[in-house]
Amino acid sequence: MPLSRRRFLTNSAGLILGAASAPLWLPTVARAGTIPIFPEYYTYAGFYPKIEAQSYRLTCDGLIAAPRVFSLQSLYDLSKHAEVETFHCVTGWEVHNVSWRGIDLGSFIDGLRPTSTARYVVFHSADGVYVDSLTLEQARAPGVILATHIAGEPLLQKGGYPLRLLVPQMYGYKSVKWVNRVSLSAVRPEGTWERDGYAANAYIRKGFSWSDLL
Ligand SMILES: Nc1nc2c(c(=O)[nH]1)N[C@H]1C(S)=C(S)[C@@H](COP(=O)(O)O)O[C@H]1N2
Ligand SMILES: [Mo]
């Protein structure tokens, strides 16, 4: 292609893009409908659990007054906390202004009536592999929710449907997907990413490289 022709195309493209006020680079939030599409949908287990609303149960056990089992409907009834946050994966990507709805974790845990010896909240995934935990104090921090909805819609199957943890203060690996068991414990089991050397207290550190966490 002659150089002049190429210049012409570049100029036209610039004008069109300018008129549409769309940036030339890819936006951080790509949208299908209203649900933001994340750059990656991780599955450490190697598959995405397919959970049916009717048969789903959340089991709560360990150091609490008595074990409890919740249906999805009963969790939706508790899902009243709205939260808009940037989601940060420790591998470097982030998605801005994600609007979530979920259950305030602090009040949920208080409702389970932890015993005086309980120190950690452990989150298990229906994939049977992934696990992570928070201290009771971290679990009670503002904005920490068991998310049921994203952008007003139930979570995507790949995004942890029907229930995922959201810890906005920490890197995404803390936010366990497909949560089906919440267990109160006196000891902290090693989380999936901790086994690879990542911090249990995964606070997002602006201006630091992800490798600082290693
Ligand atoms: N069960 C389960 N939860 C998980 C993961 C996983 O592989 N399995 N990956 C974690 C990581 S590293 C990140 S960054 C987020 C990514 O969320 P997404 O898969 O919805 O994009 O989920 C977290 N929760
Ligand atoms: Mo991640």
Short mmCIF file of N, CA and C in Angstrom, two decimals, residues 44-145:
data_model
loop_
_atom_site.label_atom_id
_atom_site.label_comp_id
_atom_site.label_asym_id
_atom_site.label_seq_id
_atom_site.Cartn_x
_atom_site.Cartn_y
_atom_site.Cartn_z
N TYR A 44 -8.90 -22.25 39.42
CA TYR A 44 -7.75 -23.01 39.91
C TYR A 44 -8.03 -24.51 39.81
N ALA A 45 -9.31 -24.87 39.99
CA ALA A 45 -9.71 -26.28 39.98
C ALA A 45 -9.69 -26.86 38.57
N GLY A 46 -9.73 -25.99 37.55
CA GLY A 46 -9.71 -26.49 36.17
C GLY A 46 -11.09 -26.61 35.55
N PHE A 47 -12.14 -26.22 36.27
CA PHE A 47 -13.49 -26.23 35.71
C PHE A 47 -14.33 -25.19 36.43
N TYR A 48 -15.42 -24.81 35.80
CA TYR A 48 -16.34 -23.84 36.41
C TYR A 48 -17.55 -24.60 36.95
N PRO A 49 -17.71 -24.67 38.26
CA PRO A 49 -18.86 -25.40 38.80
C PRO A 49 -20.17 -24.85 38.24
N LYS A 50 -21.07 -25.75 37.88
CA LYS A 50 -22.39 -25.33 37.41
C LYS A 50 -23.38 -25.62 38.52
N ILE A 51 -23.79 -24.54 39.20
CA ILE A 51 -24.60 -24.70 40.40
C ILE A 51 -26.04 -24.31 40.10
N GLU A 52 -26.99 -25.18 40.45
CA GLU A 52 -28.40 -24.91 40.23
C GLU A 52 -28.98 -24.18 41.44
N ALA A 53 -29.78 -23.16 41.16
CA ALA A 53 -30.36 -22.35 42.24
C ALA A 53 -31.14 -23.22 43.23
N GLN A 54 -31.91 -24.17 42.71
CA GLN A 54 -32.79 -24.97 43.57
C GLN A 54 -32.01 -25.84 44.55
N SER A 55 -30.92 -26.44 44.09
CA SER A 55 -30.21 -27.40 44.94
C SER A 55 -29.06 -26.76 45.73
N TYR A 56 -28.74 -25.49 45.42
CA TYR A 56 -27.62 -24.85 46.10
C TYR A 56 -27.90 -24.68 47.61
N ARG A 57 -26.90 -24.96 48.42
CA ARG A 57 -26.97 -24.69 49.86
C ARG A 57 -25.64 -24.09 50.31
N LEU A 58 -25.72 -23.11 51.22
CA LEU A 58 -24.53 -22.61 51.90
C LEU A 58 -24.53 -23.19 53.31
N THR A 59 -23.47 -23.92 53.63
CA THR A 59 -23.34 -24.51 54.96
C THR A 59 -22.42 -23.63 55.80
N CYS A 60 -22.85 -23.32 57.01
CA CYS A 60 -22.02 -22.57 57.95
C CYS A 60 -21.79 -23.47 59.16
N ASP A 61 -20.51 -23.63 59.51
CA ASP A 61 -20.22 -24.57 60.60
C ASP A 61 -18.94 -24.15 61.34
N GLY A 62 -18.43 -25.03 62.15
CA GLY A 62 -17.23 -24.73 62.93
C GLY A 62 -17.59 -24.09 64.25
N LEU A 63 -16.81 -23.09 64.66
CA LEU A 63 -16.96 -22.50 66.00
C LEU A 63 -18.07 -21.45 66.04
N ILE A 64 -19.30 -21.92 65.84
CA ILE A 64 -20.49 -21.05 65.94
C ILE A 64 -21.52 -21.74 66.83
N ALA A 65 -22.51 -20.97 67.26
CA ALA A 65 -23.50 -21.49 68.22
C ALA A 65 -24.07 -22.83 67.76
N ALA A 66 -24.46 -22.93 66.48
CA ALA A 66 -25.02 -24.18 65.92
C ALA A 66 -24.84 -24.11 64.41
N PRO A 67 -24.60 -25.25 63.76
CA PRO A 67 -24.43 -25.23 62.30
C PRO A 67 -25.71 -24.71 61.63
N ARG A 68 -25.54 -24.02 60.50
CA ARG A 68 -26.68 -23.46 59.77
C ARG A 68 -26.56 -23.79 58.29
N VAL A 69 -27.71 -23.91 57.64
CA VAL A 69 -27.74 -24.15 56.20
C VAL A 69 -28.67 -23.12 55.57
N PHE A 70 -28.21 -22.46 54.52
CA PHE A 70 -29.00 -21.41 53.86
C PHE A 70 -29.32 -21.81 52.42
N SER A 71 -30.57 -21.60 52.04
CA SER A 71 -30.95 -21.76 50.62
C SER A 71 -30.55 -20.48 49.89
N LEU A 72 -30.57 -20.52 48.57
CA LEU A 72 -30.21 -19.33 47.80
C LEU A 72 -31.24 -18.23 48.04
N GLN A 73 -32.52 -18.60 48.12
CA GLN A 73 -33.55 -17.58 48.35
C GLN A 73 -33.31 -16.87 49.68
N SER A 74 -32.96 -17.62 50.72
CA SER A 74 -32.75 -16.98 52.02
C SER A 74 -31.53 -16.06 51.97
N LEU A 75 -30.54 -16.39 51.14
CA LEU A 75 -29.38 -15.52 50.99
C LEU A 75 -29.76 -14.26 50.20
N TYR A 76 -30.57 -14.43 49.15
CA TYR A 76 -31.02 -13.27 48.37
C TYR A 76 -31.81 -12.31 49.28
N ASP A 77 -32.56 -12.85 50.23
CA ASP A 77 -33.32 -12.00 51.15
C ASP A 77 -32.38 -11.15 52.01
N LEU A 78 -31.19 -11.66 52.26
CA LEU A 78 -30.22 -10.92 53.10
C LEU A 78 -29.31 -10.02 52.27
N SER A 79 -29.42 -10.13 50.95
CA SER A 79 -28.47 -9.46 50.06
C SER A 79 -28.93 -8.03 49.77
N LYS A 80 -28.49 -7.10 50.64
CA LYS A 80 -29.01 -5.74 50.57
C LYS A 80 -27.91 -4.69 50.49
N HIS A 81 -26.66 -5.15 50.56
CA HIS A 81 -25.57 -4.19 50.64
C HIS A 81 -24.98 -3.92 49.25
N ALA A 82 -25.06 -2.66 48.80
CA ALA A 82 -24.49 -2.30 47.49
C ALA A 82 -23.09 -1.76 47.68
N GLU A 83 -22.23 -2.10 46.74
CA GLU A 83 -20.82 -1.75 46.85
C GLU A 83 -20.26 -1.52 45.45
N VAL A 84 -19.63 -0.36 45.22
CA VAL A 84 -18.99 -0.09 43.92
C VAL A 84 -17.49 -0.04 44.16
N GLU A 85 -16.76 -0.90 43.48
CA GLU A 85 -15.33 -1.06 43.76
C GLU A 85 -14.54 -1.36 42.50
N THR A 86 -13.26 -1.02 42.56
CA THR A 86 -12.33 -1.49 41.53
C THR A 86 -11.82 -2.85 41.96
N PHE A 87 -11.83 -3.79 41.03
CA PHE A 87 -11.40 -5.17 41.32
C PHE A 87 -9.96 -5.34 40.83
N HIS A 88 -9.07 -5.75 41.72
CA HIS A 88 -7.64 -5.86 41.38
C HIS A 88 -7.17 -7.31 41.44
N CYS A 89 -6.71 -7.83 40.32
CA CYS A 89 -6.03 -9.13 40.36
C CYS A 89 -4.55 -8.87 40.57
N VAL A 90 -3.93 -9.70 41.37
CA VAL A 90 -2.52 -9.52 41.70
C VAL A 90 -1.61 -9.70 40.47
N THR A 91 -2.12 -10.33 39.43
CA THR A 91 -1.32 -10.50 38.21
C THR A 91 -1.26 -9.23 37.38
N GLY A 92 -2.00 -8.19 37.80
CA GLY A 92 -1.83 -6.89 37.15
C GLY A 92 -3.06 -6.27 36.53
N TRP A 93 -4.13 -7.03 36.31
CA TRP A 93 -5.30 -6.40 35.70
C TRP A 93 -6.26 -5.88 36.76
N GLU A 94 -7.03 -4.88 36.34
CA GLU A 94 -8.08 -4.39 37.24
C GLU A 94 -9.30 -4.00 36.42
N VAL A 95 -10.46 -4.02 37.07
CA VAL A 95 -11.71 -3.60 36.44
C VAL A 95 -12.31 -2.53 37.33
N HIS A 96 -12.55 -1.36 36.73
CA HIS A 96 -13.01 -0.22 37.52
C HIS A 96 -14.52 -0.21 37.71
N ASN A 97 -14.93 0.40 38.82
CA ASN A 97 -16.35 0.70 39.07
C ASN A 97 -17.29 -0.47 38.88
N VAL A 98 -16.95 -1.58 39.48
CA VAL A 98 -17.85 -2.73 39.41
C VAL A 98 -18.90 -2.56 40.50
N SER A 99 -20.17 -2.67 40.12
CA SER A 99 -21.19 -2.53 41.17
C SER A 99 -21.70 -3.90 41.57
N TRP A 100 -21.56 -4.16 42.84
CA TRP A 100 -21.91 -5.45 43.43
C TRP A 100 -23.09 -5.27 44.37
N ARG A 101 -23.81 -6.35 44.61
CA ARG A 101 -24.77 -6.39 45.71
C ARG A 101 -24.52 -7.69 46.46
N GLY A 102 -24.61 -7.61 47.78
CA GLY A 102 -24.34 -8.81 48.54
C GLY A 102 -24.74 -8.67 50.00
N ILE A 103 -24.32 -9.67 50.76
CA ILE A 103 -24.66 -9.73 52.18
C ILE A 103 -23.49 -9.16 52.97
N ASP A 104 -23.77 -8.22 53.84
CA ASP A 104 -22.71 -7.66 54.68
C ASP A 104 -22.13 -8.80 55.53
N LEU A 105 -20.83 -9.07 55.32
CA LEU A 105 -20.25 -10.26 55.96
C LEU A 105 -20.20 -10.13 57.48
N GLY A 106 -19.87 -8.93 57.97
CA GLY A 106 -19.80 -8.73 59.42
C GLY A 106 -21.10 -9.11 60.13
N SER A 107 -22.22 -8.56 59.63
CA SER A 107 -23.50 -8.88 60.29
C SER A 107 -23.87 -10.35 60.10
N PHE A 108 -23.52 -10.90 58.94
CA PHE A 108 -23.82 -12.32 58.70
C PHE A 108 -23.09 -13.20 59.72
N ILE A 109 -21.80 -12.90 59.91
CA ILE A 109 -21.00 -13.68 60.87
C ILE A 109 -21.54 -13.49 62.29
N ASP A 110 -21.86 -12.26 62.64
CA ASP A 110 -22.41 -12.01 63.98
C ASP A 110 -23.68 -12.84 64.20
N GLY A 111 -24.50 -12.94 63.15
CA GLY A 111 -25.73 -13.73 63.23
C GLY A 111 -25.48 -15.21 63.48
N LEU A 112 -24.29 -15.68 63.11
CA LEU A 112 -23.96 -17.09 63.33
C LEU A 112 -23.51 -17.32 64.79
N ARG A 113 -23.27 -16.27 65.50
CA ARG A 113 -22.82 -16.29 66.88
C ARG A 113 -21.55 -17.14 67.08
N PRO A 114 -20.41 -16.56 66.63
CA PRO A 114 -19.13 -17.27 66.80
C PRO A 114 -18.82 -17.48 68.28
N THR A 115 -18.19 -18.59 68.59
CA THR A 115 -17.77 -18.83 69.98
C THR A 115 -16.56 -17.94 70.28
N SER A 116 -16.19 -17.86 71.56
CA SER A 116 -15.10 -16.95 71.96
C SER A 116 -13.75 -17.43 71.42
N THR A 117 -13.65 -18.68 71.02
CA THR A 117 -12.38 -19.20 70.52
C THR A 117 -12.22 -19.01 69.00
N ALA A 118 -13.29 -18.58 68.32
CA ALA A 118 -13.21 -18.40 66.87
C ALA A 118 -12.32 -17.22 66.52
N ARG A 119 -11.40 -17.41 65.57
CA ARG A 119 -10.52 -16.30 65.15
C ARG A 119 -10.53 -16.06 63.65
N TYR A 120 -10.85 -17.10 62.89
CA TYR A 120 -10.78 -16.99 61.43
C TYR A 120 -12.09 -17.42 60.78
N VAL A 121 -12.36 -16.81 59.61
CA VAL A 121 -13.49 -17.23 58.80
C VAL A 121 -12.91 -17.87 57.54
N VAL A 122 -13.26 -19.12 57.32
CA VAL A 122 -12.69 -19.87 56.20
C VAL A 122 -13.77 -20.08 55.14
N PHE A 123 -13.40 -19.77 53.88
CA PHE A 123 -14.35 -19.84 52.77
C PHE A 123 -13.96 -20.98 51.85
N HIS A 124 -14.89 -21.89 51.66
CA HIS A 124 -14.66 -23.04 50.78
C HIS A 124 -15.47 -22.87 49.50
N SER A 125 -14.90 -23.36 48.40
CA SER A 125 -15.57 -23.27 47.10
C SER A 125 -16.21 -24.60 46.73
N ALA A 126 -17.32 -24.51 46.00
CA ALA A 126 -17.97 -25.71 45.49
C ALA A 126 -17.10 -26.45 44.48
N ASP A 127 -16.00 -25.83 44.03
CA ASP A 127 -15.09 -26.57 43.13
C ASP A 127 -14.31 -27.63 43.89
N GLY A 128 -14.40 -27.61 45.23
CA GLY A 128 -13.78 -28.65 46.05
C GLY A 128 -12.29 -28.47 46.26
N VAL A 129 -11.72 -27.39 45.71
CA VAL A 129 -10.27 -27.19 45.75
C VAL A 129 -9.90 -25.87 46.41
N TYR A 130 -10.52 -24.79 45.94
CA TYR A 130 -10.09 -23.44 46.32
C TYR A 130 -10.53 -23.11 47.74
N VAL A 131 -9.63 -22.52 48.51
CA VAL A 131 -9.96 -22.13 49.88
C VAL A 131 -9.19 -20.85 50.23
N ASP A 132 -9.82 -20.00 51.03
CA ASP A 132 -9.11 -18.83 51.56
C ASP A 132 -9.80 -18.41 52.85
N SER A 133 -9.17 -17.48 53.57
CA SER A 133 -9.70 -17.12 54.89
C SER A 133 -9.44 -15.65 55.20
N LEU A 134 -10.18 -15.17 56.20
CA LEU A 134 -9.99 -13.82 56.74
C LEU A 134 -9.95 -13.94 58.25
N THR A 135 -9.28 -12.99 58.91
CA THR A 135 -9.44 -12.92 60.36
C THR A 135 -10.86 -12.39 60.61
N LEU A 136 -11.38 -12.59 61.82
CA LEU A 136 -12.71 -12.08 62.15
C LEU A 136 -12.76 -10.57 61.95
N GLU A 137 -11.68 -9.90 62.31
CA GLU A 137 -11.62 -8.45 62.16
C GLU A 137 -11.70 -8.04 60.69
N GLN A 138 -10.95 -8.74 59.84
CA GLN A 138 -10.99 -8.45 58.40
C GLN A 138 -12.37 -8.74 57.83
N ALA A 139 -13.01 -9.79 58.33
CA ALA A 139 -14.33 -10.17 57.83
C ALA A 139 -15.37 -9.11 58.18
N ARG A 140 -15.11 -8.37 59.27
CA ARG A 140 -16.07 -7.35 59.72
C ARG A 140 -15.77 -5.97 59.14
N ALA A 141 -14.76 -5.88 58.30
CA ALA A 141 -14.40 -4.57 57.72
C ALA A 141 -15.50 -4.10 56.76
N PRO A 142 -15.67 -2.77 56.67
CA PRO A 142 -16.73 -2.26 55.79
C PRO A 142 -16.49 -2.65 54.34
N GLY A 143 -17.56 -2.98 53.65
CA GLY A 143 -17.47 -3.30 52.23
C GLY A 143 -17.23 -4.76 51.92
N VAL A 144 -16.90 -5.54 52.94
CA VAL A 144 -16.67 -6.97 52.70
C VAL A 144 -18.03 -7.68 52.65
N ILE A 145 -18.31 -8.29 51.51
CA ILE A 145 -19.64 -8.89 51.32
C ILE A 145 -19.54 -10.30 50.72
#
